[in-house]
Amino acid sequence: MTNQESERIVSGPPHKSDITAGCGSLGSFVRSKLLQNGSDIALIDGVYGTETTYMELLEQGARVAECLRRDVGIRSGDVIGLVSENRLEFPTILVGSFLLGATVAPINLTYSEREFVHAFNLSRPRIVFLSAFAADRVVAAAHQCTSFIERLVLFGDENLCEDASASVPYTLMEQFVAPVSFVNPLAMDIVPTNVQEHVALIMCSSGTTGLPKGVQLTQANVMASVALTEESNSLTETEDPMVVLCVLPWFHAFGCLSLINVLCIKERMVALPKFEDFLYLGCIETYRCNTLLSVPPIVLFLAKHPLVDSYDLTSVRTIICGAAPLSRETEELVLQRLPHVQHIRQGYGMSELTLATLIQSGEDHKPGSVGRVQIGTQVKVVDPTTGKSLGPNERGELCFRGTQVMKGYIGDEQATRYTIDTEGWLHSGDVGYYDEDGEFFVVDRLKELIKYKGYQVPPAEIEAVLLTHPAVLDAAVIGVPDEAAGELPLAFVVRQPNDAGAAVSETEIVKFVADRASAAKRLHGGVRFIDAIPKNLSGKVLRRELRELVSGENRRAKL
């Protein structure tokens, strides 16, 4: 690397202290943090009002750990699957797994059976904890993965799938933990690990080439995220103790790491399994939430929905918005409507970077900025063609190096090498730049992911489903802008030149995809029939031309 290239690396400050806090594993790290926080309330179930303290969470986690060790034989390095909405059992499984040194694989509970099979084959869990919401699909998928899944454990008190006992033993959570009444977490012998290599979490992250990849986050990655949040907590300081309202799904990296961070830095989290307007606003009012972990559609709701005026939201001081860009116009509308809100913080992150590595700080961030580089991270902007480092206000691919960069994609060395180069730089696939003040702006994506309500939707996966329809000759999918959702998946379809092709309708194709894909991957933007999909000489779909086609139609419609 030349001197000029070195000078073009933008670095965040170093960590102020040892990110491990002197602990030899993530399990001992989490135990230390929960013990330190003690009898204070850690989590509140916003639906039922159930509360749990840090100490209760630790004791429940220790009990789960002992059951996993004794009855299933789970050891350090084994994988535990977790398919659930936000509910208090979720962090209990996380804590119990970390105490054992096991790896947790949180999986999107809206997945279809096909997607569950793929996710299970990536992480290969020995046991899967699940909620009733996903029970039928998880059981069907587990039946196809009996070579490694040994047991299913259902949260709740109703066995919905007794027929599963023939292939994979199926137990209720209450029955699973019944043999162990109490375990003293202080007496547990927690095995030290190599925190830089030992995988703590396997998160599903969609790419543009098809089904999700398994992102391996190490124990050190998680500890670095906690340290970053702790050291930069002054960005969201309040006079009162922080009370965070979270509706972000905990199976998503943003939600899962936020949950772990809150537990480790003594904040209080009010959790909801999904967004419901009355319940969401009611939780803010009842629990005096002062910090909202949010995504753009919820911020838009706060800005425009008439129901907001019926609730007392004066406790809210900070809104942290991620997963997709938030428009300046929406931000200004919220600040006008909720003048007591002091900060709306945007950031940039991805599953492969554990959590956000670029965050707005202070009072001086510019419109459209995603902030400055954070603790323990370096960023450079490179020309995607030449690999040359670029300077201020020059657009190129954002590349990251530091303590939050993933270990790699599980079982996919080729994709790992493609994403992380030999010098440790993670190539994000996103196009952006930084200005003279070190503020970063994301302007486009090299990757073609569609951002639907904060979810990353790979067009290639929907295209693969479309191409299985007998009436479809060719297909391409793009995201079209939508104020509420961010982007909506829209399919361009070339019909087969036969009777089946002539007869197929938009409604039929939309239903065909809906029957085979999870909610985020359905054709919410509809279907357009077209004579041919524009492609370059190598066969790559020219999505930009399709987006221009939609833009042109929209412009003509307004005339």
GROMACS .gro file of C-alpha atoms in nm, residues 140-516:
model
  377
  140ALA     CA    1  -4.140  -3.008   0.823
  141ALA     CA    2  -3.791  -2.872   0.758
  142ALA     CA    3  -3.638  -3.059   1.054
  143HIS     CA    4  -3.782  -3.383   0.915
  144GLN     CA    5  -3.548  -3.327   0.618
  145CYS     CA    6  -3.247  -3.258   0.844
  146THR     CA    7  -3.252  -3.557   1.080
  147SER     CA    8  -2.883  -3.628   1.019
  148PHE     CA    9  -2.795  -3.343   1.257
  149ILE     CA   10  -3.111  -3.206   1.427
  150GLU     CA   11  -3.165  -3.422   1.736
  151ARG     CA   12  -3.443  -3.238   1.916
  152LEU     CA   13  -3.700  -2.959   1.888
  153VAL     CA   14  -3.810  -2.755   2.190
  154LEU     CA   15  -4.128  -2.548   2.166
  155PHE     CA   16  -4.186  -2.229   2.365
  156GLY     CA   17  -4.533  -2.227   2.522
  157ASP     CA   18  -4.757  -2.487   2.677
  158GLU     CA   19  -4.928  -2.650   2.380
  159ASN     CA   20  -4.774  -2.927   2.174
  160LEU     CA   21  -4.884  -2.840   1.822
  161CYS     CA   22  -4.694  -3.107   1.633
  162GLU     CA   23  -4.713  -3.440   1.814
  163ASP     CA   24  -4.664  -3.625   1.485
  164ALA     CA   25  -4.305  -3.498   1.474
  165SER     CA   26  -4.194  -3.743   1.747
  166ALA     CA   27  -4.135  -4.014   1.490
  167SER     CA   28  -3.858  -3.823   1.313
  168VAL     CA   29  -3.728  -3.559   1.555
  169PRO     CA   30  -3.812  -3.569   1.929
  170TYR     CA   31  -4.036  -3.274   2.017
  171THR     CA   32  -4.047  -3.127   2.370
  172LEU     CA   33  -4.220  -2.836   2.535
  173MET     CA   34  -3.986  -2.583   2.700
  174GLU     CA   35  -4.140  -2.643   3.041
  175GLN     CA   36  -4.075  -3.017   3.009
  176PHE     CA   37  -3.721  -2.959   2.879
  177VAL     CA   38  -3.609  -2.759   3.185
  178ALA     CA   39  -3.820  -2.951   3.441
  179PRO     CA   40  -3.540  -3.193   3.546
  180VAL     CA   41  -3.326  -2.901   3.668
  181SER     CA   42  -3.483  -2.667   3.922
  182PHE     CA   43  -3.189  -2.434   3.985
  183VAL     CA   44  -2.824  -2.388   3.890
  184ASN     CA   45  -2.596  -2.143   4.066
  185PRO     CA   46  -2.438  -1.945   3.778
  186LEU     CA   47  -2.144  -1.851   3.999
  187ALA     CA   48  -2.059  -2.219   4.042
  188MET     CA   49  -2.060  -2.294   3.669
  189ASP     CA   50  -1.729  -2.394   3.516
  190ILE     CA   51  -1.713  -2.186   3.197
  191VAL     CA   52  -1.457  -2.316   2.948
  192PRO     CA   53  -1.216  -2.051   2.811
  193THR     CA   54  -1.216  -2.008   2.432
  194ASN     CA   55  -1.015  -1.841   2.161
  195VAL     CA   56  -1.250  -1.542   2.142
  196GLN     CA   57  -1.099  -1.424   1.811
  197GLU     CA   58  -1.192  -1.751   1.638
  198HIS     CA   59  -1.476  -1.906   1.838
  199VAL     CA   60  -1.809  -1.840   1.663
  200ALA     CA   61  -2.082  -1.699   1.888
  201LEU     CA   62  -2.356  -1.632   1.632
  202ILE     CA   63  -2.446  -1.749   1.282
  203MET     CA   64  -2.674  -1.486   1.130
  204CYS     CA   65  -2.850  -1.534   0.797
  205SER     CA   66  -2.758  -1.262   0.550
  206SER     CA   67  -2.895  -1.256   0.197
  207GLY     CA   68  -2.665  -1.207  -0.099
  208THR     CA   69  -2.746  -1.131  -0.461
  209THR     CA   70  -2.663  -1.478  -0.586
  210GLY     CA   71  -2.946  -1.671  -0.424
  211LEU     CA   72  -3.033  -1.811  -0.083
  212PRO     CA   73  -2.900  -1.662   0.244
  213LYS     CA   74  -2.542  -1.706   0.358
  214GLY     CA   75  -2.444  -1.787   0.715
  215VAL     CA   76  -2.248  -1.497   0.866
  216GLN     CA   77  -2.012  -1.617   1.138
  217LEU     CA   78  -1.970  -1.360   1.417
  218THR     CA   79  -1.704  -1.446   1.672
  219GLN     CA   80  -1.713  -1.394   2.047
  220ALA     CA   81  -1.466  -1.109   1.994
  221ASN     CA   82  -1.700  -0.950   1.737
  222VAL     CA   83  -1.982  -0.949   1.994
  223MET     CA   84  -1.755  -0.812   2.269
  224ALA     CA   85  -1.633  -0.538   2.034
  225SER     CA   86  -1.992  -0.441   1.959
  226VAL     CA   87  -2.068  -0.415   2.332
  227ALA     CA   88  -1.753  -0.207   2.385
  228LEU     CA   89  -1.842   0.026   2.098
  229THR     CA   90  -2.192   0.080   2.233
  230GLU     CA   91  -2.065   0.133   2.585
  231GLU     CA   92  -1.790   0.374   2.484
  232SER     CA   93  -2.012   0.576   2.250
  233ASN     CA   94  -2.318   0.572   2.474
  234SER     CA   95  -2.277   0.945   2.530
  235LEU     CA   96  -2.434   0.991   2.186
  236THR     CA   97  -2.772   0.902   2.334
  237GLU     CA   98  -2.731   1.025   2.689
  238THR     CA   99  -3.043   1.102   2.888
  239GLU     CA  100  -3.082   1.234   3.241
  240ASP     CA  101  -3.298   0.933   3.324
  241PRO     CA  102  -3.197   0.565   3.291
  242MET     CA  103  -3.222   0.451   2.932
  243VAL     CA  104  -3.544   0.268   2.846
  244VAL     CA  105  -3.529   0.127   2.494
  245LEU     CA  106  -3.834   0.020   2.294
  246CYS     CA  107  -3.743  -0.253   2.046
  247VAL     CA  108  -3.970  -0.398   1.780
  248LEU     CA  109  -3.673  -0.502   1.563
  249PRO     CA  110  -3.674  -0.882   1.524
  250TRP     CA  111  -3.407  -1.043   1.739
  251PHE     CA  112  -3.331  -1.297   1.466
  252HIS     CA  113  -3.196  -1.003   1.262
  253ALA     CA  114  -2.839  -0.883   1.335
  254PHE     CA  115  -2.956  -0.530   1.419
  255GLY     CA  116  -3.207  -0.660   1.672
  256CYS     CA  117  -2.996  -0.945   1.814
  257LEU     CA  118  -2.683  -0.738   1.878
  258SER     CA  119  -2.892  -0.452   2.017
  259LEU     CA  120  -3.047  -0.698   2.263
  260ILE     CA  121  -2.707  -0.828   2.374
  261ASN     CA  122  -2.569  -0.476   2.407
  262VAL     CA  123  -2.863  -0.358   2.618
  263LEU     CA  124  -2.819  -0.654   2.854
  264CYS     CA  125  -2.446  -0.590   2.890
  265ILE     CA  126  -2.449  -0.214   2.947
  266LYS     CA  127  -2.738  -0.196   3.192
  267GLU     CA  128  -3.011  -0.046   2.984
  268ARG     CA  129  -3.374  -0.154   3.004
  269MET     CA  130  -3.551  -0.290   2.698
  270VAL     CA  131  -3.925  -0.306   2.633
  271ALA     CA  132  -3.972  -0.569   2.364
  272LEU     CA  133  -4.253  -0.626   2.115
  273PRO     CA  134  -4.281  -0.922   1.875
  274LYS     CA  135  -4.412  -0.708   1.590
  275PHE     CA  136  -4.528  -0.357   1.515
  276GLU     CA  137  -4.891  -0.289   1.612
  277ASP     CA  138  -4.974   0.080   1.628
  278PHE     CA  139  -5.184   0.088   1.948
  279LEU     CA  140  -4.946  -0.142   2.134
  280TYR     CA  141  -4.633   0.038   2.017
  281LEU     CA  142  -4.757   0.382   2.120
  282GLY     CA  143  -4.903   0.242   2.441
  283CYS     CA  144  -4.565   0.099   2.542
  284ILE     CA  145  -4.396   0.434   2.493
  285GLU     CA  146  -4.656   0.601   2.712
  286THR     CA  147  -4.674   0.331   2.982
  287TYR     CA  148  -4.304   0.259   3.025
  288ARG     CA  149  -4.179   0.611   2.946
  289CYS     CA  150  -3.946   0.484   2.676
  290ASN     CA  151  -3.684   0.746   2.591
  291THR     CA  152  -3.501   0.561   2.311
  292LEU     CA  153  -3.661   0.394   2.009
  293LEU     CA  154  -3.476   0.134   1.801
  294SER     CA  155  -3.650   0.175   1.471
  295VAL     CA  156  -3.660   0.138   1.093
  296PRO     CA  157  -3.785   0.394   0.836
  297PRO     CA  158  -4.146   0.267   0.807
  298ILE     CA  159  -4.196   0.315   1.183
  299VAL     CA  160  -4.039   0.661   1.176
  300LEU     CA  161  -4.274   0.745   0.889
  301PHE     CA  162  -4.566   0.624   1.105
  302LEU     CA  163  -4.455   0.855   1.387
  303ALA     CA  164  -4.433   1.141   1.140
  304LYS     CA  165  -4.771   1.101   0.970
  305HIS     CA  166  -5.022   0.874   1.141
  306PRO     CA  167  -5.310   1.057   1.317
  307LEU     CA  168  -5.313   0.801   1.602
  308VAL     CA  169  -4.980   0.937   1.730
  309ASP     CA  170  -5.153   1.249   1.865
  310SER     CA  171  -5.363   1.037   2.103
  311TYR     CA  172  -5.064   0.924   2.313
  312ASP     CA  173  -4.814   1.093   2.543
  313LEU     CA  174  -4.478   1.044   2.372
  314THR     CA  175  -4.294   1.323   2.554
  315SER     CA  176  -4.053   1.074   2.710
  316VAL     CA  177  -3.887   1.005   2.373
  317ARG     CA  178  -3.550   1.173   2.338
  318THR     CA  179  -3.366   0.962   2.082
  319ILE     CA  180  -3.471   0.766   1.774
  320ILE     CA  181  -3.207   0.530   1.636
  321CYS     CA  182  -3.295   0.431   1.280
  322GLY     CA  183  -3.122   0.163   1.078
  323ALA     CA  184  -3.161  -0.123   0.826
  324ALA     CA  185  -3.245   0.119   0.541
  325PRO     CA  186  -3.197   0.490   0.461
  326LEU     CA  187  -3.425   0.744   0.626
  327SER     CA  188  -3.514   1.042   0.412
  328ARG     CA  189  -3.436   1.390   0.537
  329GLU     CA  190  -3.797   1.490   0.473
  330THR     CA  191  -3.928   1.218   0.708
  331GLU     CA  192  -3.673   1.313   0.972
  332GLU     CA  193  -3.783   1.676   0.960
  333LEU     CA  194  -4.152   1.578   0.985
  334VAL     CA  195  -4.085   1.375   1.301
  335LEU     CA  196  -3.891   1.658   1.463
  336GLN     CA  197  -4.173   1.901   1.386
  337ARG     CA  198  -4.437   1.669   1.527
  338LEU     CA  199  -4.236   1.548   1.828
  339PRO     CA  200  -4.032   1.854   1.929
  340HIS     CA  201  -3.909   1.685   2.249
  341VAL     CA  202  -3.703   1.441   2.036
  342GLN     CA  203  -3.345   1.562   2.066
  343HIS     CA  204  -3.170   1.319   1.831
  344ILE     CA  205  -3.252   1.108   1.530
  345ARG     CA  206  -2.947   0.890   1.473
  346GLN     CA  207  -2.882   0.710   1.148
  347GLY     CA  208  -2.600   0.469   1.088
  348TYR     CA  209  -2.461   0.218   0.845
  349GLY     CA  210  -2.396  -0.146   0.913
  350MET     CA  211  -2.450  -0.496   0.785
  351SER     CA  212  -2.464  -0.845   0.934
  352GLU     CA  213  -2.107  -0.902   0.818
  353LEU     CA  214  -1.997  -0.603   1.032
  354THR     CA  215  -2.177  -0.726   1.348
  355LEU     CA  216  -2.361  -0.394   1.391
  356ALA     CA  217  -2.325  -0.032   1.278
  357THR     CA  218  -1.971   0.089   1.207
  358LEU     CA  219  -2.073   0.433   1.078
  359ILE     CA  220  -2.297   0.636   1.311
  360GLN     CA  221  -2.414   0.995   1.327
  361SER     CA  222  -2.268   1.169   1.628
  362GLY     CA  223  -2.289   1.512   1.787
  363GLU     CA  224  -2.517   1.782   1.653
  364ASP     CA  225  -2.341   1.866   1.330
  365HIS     CA  226  -2.417   1.577   1.094
  366LYS     CA  227  -2.515   1.678   0.743
  367PRO     CA  228  -2.840   1.588   0.565
  368GLY     CA  229  -2.812   1.241   0.410
  369SER     CA  230  -2.504   1.146   0.610
  370VAL     CA  231  -2.478   0.804   0.778
  371GLY     CA  232  -2.221   0.943   1.019
  372ARG     CA  233  -1.856   0.897   1.101
  373VAL     CA  234  -1.643   0.587   1.145
  374GLN     CA  235  -1.672   0.435   1.490
  375ILE     CA  236  -1.437   0.291   1.751
  376GLY     CA  237  -1.216   0.003   1.638
  377THR     CA  238  -1.292   0.040   1.266
  378GLN     CA  239  -1.111   0.163   0.954
  379VAL     CA  240  -1.285   0.258   0.629
  380LYS     CA  241  -1.159   0.322   0.279
  381VAL     CA  242  -1.333   0.395  -0.049
  382VAL     CA  243  -1.199   0.208  -0.352
  383ASP     CA  244  -1.255   0.220  -0.724
  384PRO     CA  245  -1.452  -0.103  -0.795
  385THR     CA  246  -1.264  -0.154  -1.123
  386THR     CA  247  -0.904  -0.077  -1.028
  387GLY     CA  248  -0.909  -0.128  -0.652
  388LYS     CA  249  -0.738   0.209  -0.609
  389SER     CA  250  -0.811   0.399  -0.288
  390LEU     CA  251  -1.006   0.719  -0.341
  391GLY     CA  252  -1.004   1.052  -0.159
  392PRO     CA  253  -1.274   1.281  -0.021
  393ASN     CA  254  -1.588   1.325  -0.234
  394GLU     CA  255  -1.484   1.047  -0.473
  395ARG     CA  256  -1.740   0.772  -0.508
  396GLY     CA  257  -1.644   0.409  -0.481
  397GLU     CA  258  -1.704   0.088  -0.287
  398LEU     CA  259  -1.698   0.116   0.093
  399CYS     CA  260  -1.451  -0.126   0.253
  400PHE     CA  261  -1.412  -0.193   0.626
  401ARG     CA  262  -1.149  -0.342   0.853
  402GLY     CA  263  -1.155  -0.380   1.230
  403THR     CA  264  -1.287  -0.557   1.536
  404GLN     CA  265  -1.643  -0.601   1.407
  405VAL     CA  266  -1.560  -0.768   1.073
  406MET     CA  267  -1.707  -1.120   1.059
  407LYS     CA  268  -1.497  -1.436   1.054
  408GLY     CA  269  -1.652  -1.539   0.723
  409TYR     CA  270  -1.943  -1.723   0.565
  410ILE     CA  271  -1.993  -2.069   0.707
  411GLY     CA  272  -1.917  -2.343   0.455
  412ASP     CA  273  -1.847  -2.096   0.175
  413GLU     CA  274  -1.477  -2.017   0.147
  414GLN     CA  275  -1.519  -1.877  -0.204
  415ALA     CA  276  -1.776  -1.620  -0.095
  416THR     CA  277  -1.560  -1.533   0.208
  417ARG     CA  278  -1.252  -1.471  -0.007
  418TYR     CA  279  -1.463  -1.263  -0.245
  419THR     CA  280  -1.590  -1.048   0.043
  420ILE     CA  281  -1.280  -1.022   0.268
  421ASP     CA  282  -0.949  -0.965   0.090
  422THR     CA  283  -0.606  -1.085   0.200
  423GLU     CA  284  -0.544  -0.763   0.396
  424GLY     CA  285  -0.862  -0.809   0.601
  425TRP     CA  286  -1.075  -0.550   0.419
  426LEU     CA  287  -1.442  -0.640   0.393
  427HIS     CA  288  -1.588  -0.522   0.063
  428SER     CA  289  -1.943  -0.408   0.138
  429GLY     CA  290  -2.082  -0.390  -0.214
  430ASP     CA  291  -2.220  -0.045  -0.132
  431VAL     CA  292  -2.114   0.271  -0.312
  432GLY     CA  293  -2.044   0.584  -0.113
  433TYR     CA  294  -1.797   0.856  -0.026
  434TYR     CA  295  -1.671   1.065   0.263
  435ASP     CA  296  -1.631   1.441   0.274
  436GLU     CA  297  -1.361   1.670   0.414
  437ASP     CA  298  -1.514   1.640   0.761
  438GLY     CA  299  -1.503   1.260   0.762
  439GLU     CA  300  -1.879   1.215   0.723
  440PHE     CA  301  -1.988   0.925   0.506
  441PHE     CA  302  -2.267   0.909   0.250
  442VAL     CA  303  -2.409   0.594   0.088
  443VAL     CA  304  -2.536   0.670  -0.261
  444ASP     CA  305  -2.592   0.338  -0.437
  445ARG     CA  306  -2.539  -0.036  -0.415
  446LEU     CA  307  -2.311  -0.259  -0.612
  447LYS     CA  308  -2.512  -0.541  -0.468
  448GLU     CA  309  -2.870  -0.542  -0.588
  449LEU     CA  310  -3.042  -0.616  -0.259
  450ILE     CA  311  -3.394  -0.481  -0.226
  451LYS     CA  312  -3.459  -0.314   0.109
  452TYR     CA  313  -3.816  -0.406   0.204
  453LYS     CA  314  -3.917  -0.282   0.553
  454GLY     CA  315  -3.559  -0.321   0.669
  455TYR     CA  316  -3.522  -0.674   0.528
  456GLN     CA  317  -3.264  -0.746   0.262
  457VAL     CA  318  -3.432  -0.921  -0.029
  458PRO     CA  319  -3.209  -1.083  -0.296
  459PRO     CA  320  -3.365  -1.047  -0.644
  460ALA     CA  321  -3.192  -1.365  -0.763
  461GLU     CA  322  -3.382  -1.576  -0.511
  462ILE     CA  323  -3.721  -1.448  -0.630
  463GLU     CA  324  -3.607  -1.487  -0.990
  464ALA     CA  325  -3.517  -1.850  -0.923
  465VAL     CA  326  -3.871  -1.913  -0.795
  466LEU     CA  327  -4.027  -1.734  -1.093
  467LEU     CA  328  -3.830  -1.941  -1.339
  468THR     CA  329  -3.985  -2.260  -1.201
  469HIS     CA  330  -4.327  -2.146  -1.327
  470PRO     CA  331  -4.403  -2.332  -1.653
  471ALA     CA  332  -4.542  -2.018  -1.819
  472VAL     CA  333  -4.235  -1.802  -1.745
  473LEU     CA  334  -3.955  -1.786  -1.999
  474ASP     CA  335  -3.735  -1.530  -1.825
  475ALA     CA  336  -3.762  -1.295  -1.529
  476ALA     CA  337  -3.585  -1.017  -1.344
  477VAL     CA  338  -3.672  -0.849  -1.015
  478ILE     CA  339  -3.596  -0.496  -0.895
  479GLY     CA  340  -3.700  -0.281  -0.604
  480VAL     CA  341  -3.927   0.014  -0.672
  481PRO     CA  342  -3.937   0.305  -0.424
  482ASP     CA  343  -4.217   0.308  -0.169
  483GLU     CA  344  -4.256   0.566   0.106
  484ALA     CA  345  -4.375   0.323   0.372
  485ALA     CA  346  -4.173   0.008   0.294
  486GLY     CA  347  -3.859   0.155   0.139
  487GLU     CA  348  -3.869  -0.062  -0.172
  488LEU     CA  349  -4.119  -0.313  -0.313
  489PRO     CA  350  -4.008  -0.621  -0.513
  490LEU     CA  351  -4.135  -0.586  -0.870
  491ALA     CA  352  -4.097  -0.863  -1.128
  492PHE     CA  353  -4.045  -0.822  -1.500
  493VAL     CA  354  -4.162  -1.142  -1.667
  494VAL     CA  355  -4.116  -1.275  -2.019
  495ARG     CA  356  -4.395  -1.521  -2.102
  496GLN     CA  357  -4.333  -1.856  -2.266
  497PRO     CA  358  -4.429  -1.841  -2.637
  498ASN     CA  359  -4.710  -2.095  -2.597
  499ASP     CA  360  -5.068  -2.118  -2.475
  500ALA     CA  361  -4.963  -2.139  -2.108
  501GLY     CA  362  -4.758  -1.822  -2.146
  502ALA     CA  363  -5.040  -1.638  -2.318
  503ALA     CA  364  -5.287  -1.734  -2.046
  504VAL     CA  365  -5.080  -1.656  -1.734
  505SER     CA  366  -5.185  -1.348  -1.538
  506GLU     CA  367  -5.018  -1.112  -1.293
  507THR     CA  368  -5.238  -1.244  -1.012
  508GLU     CA  369  -5.133  -1.602  -1.079
  509ILE     CA  370  -4.763  -1.517  -1.074
  510VAL     CA  371  -4.791  -1.309  -0.758
  511LYS     CA  372  -4.967  -1.600  -0.584
  512PHE     CA  373  -4.712  -1.849  -0.721
  513VAL     CA  374  -4.428  -1.659  -0.552
  514ALA     CA  375  -4.627  -1.594  -0.233
  515ASP     CA  376  -4.683  -1.969  -0.192
  516ARG     CA  377  -4.308  -2.034  -0.207
   0.00000   0.00000   0.00000
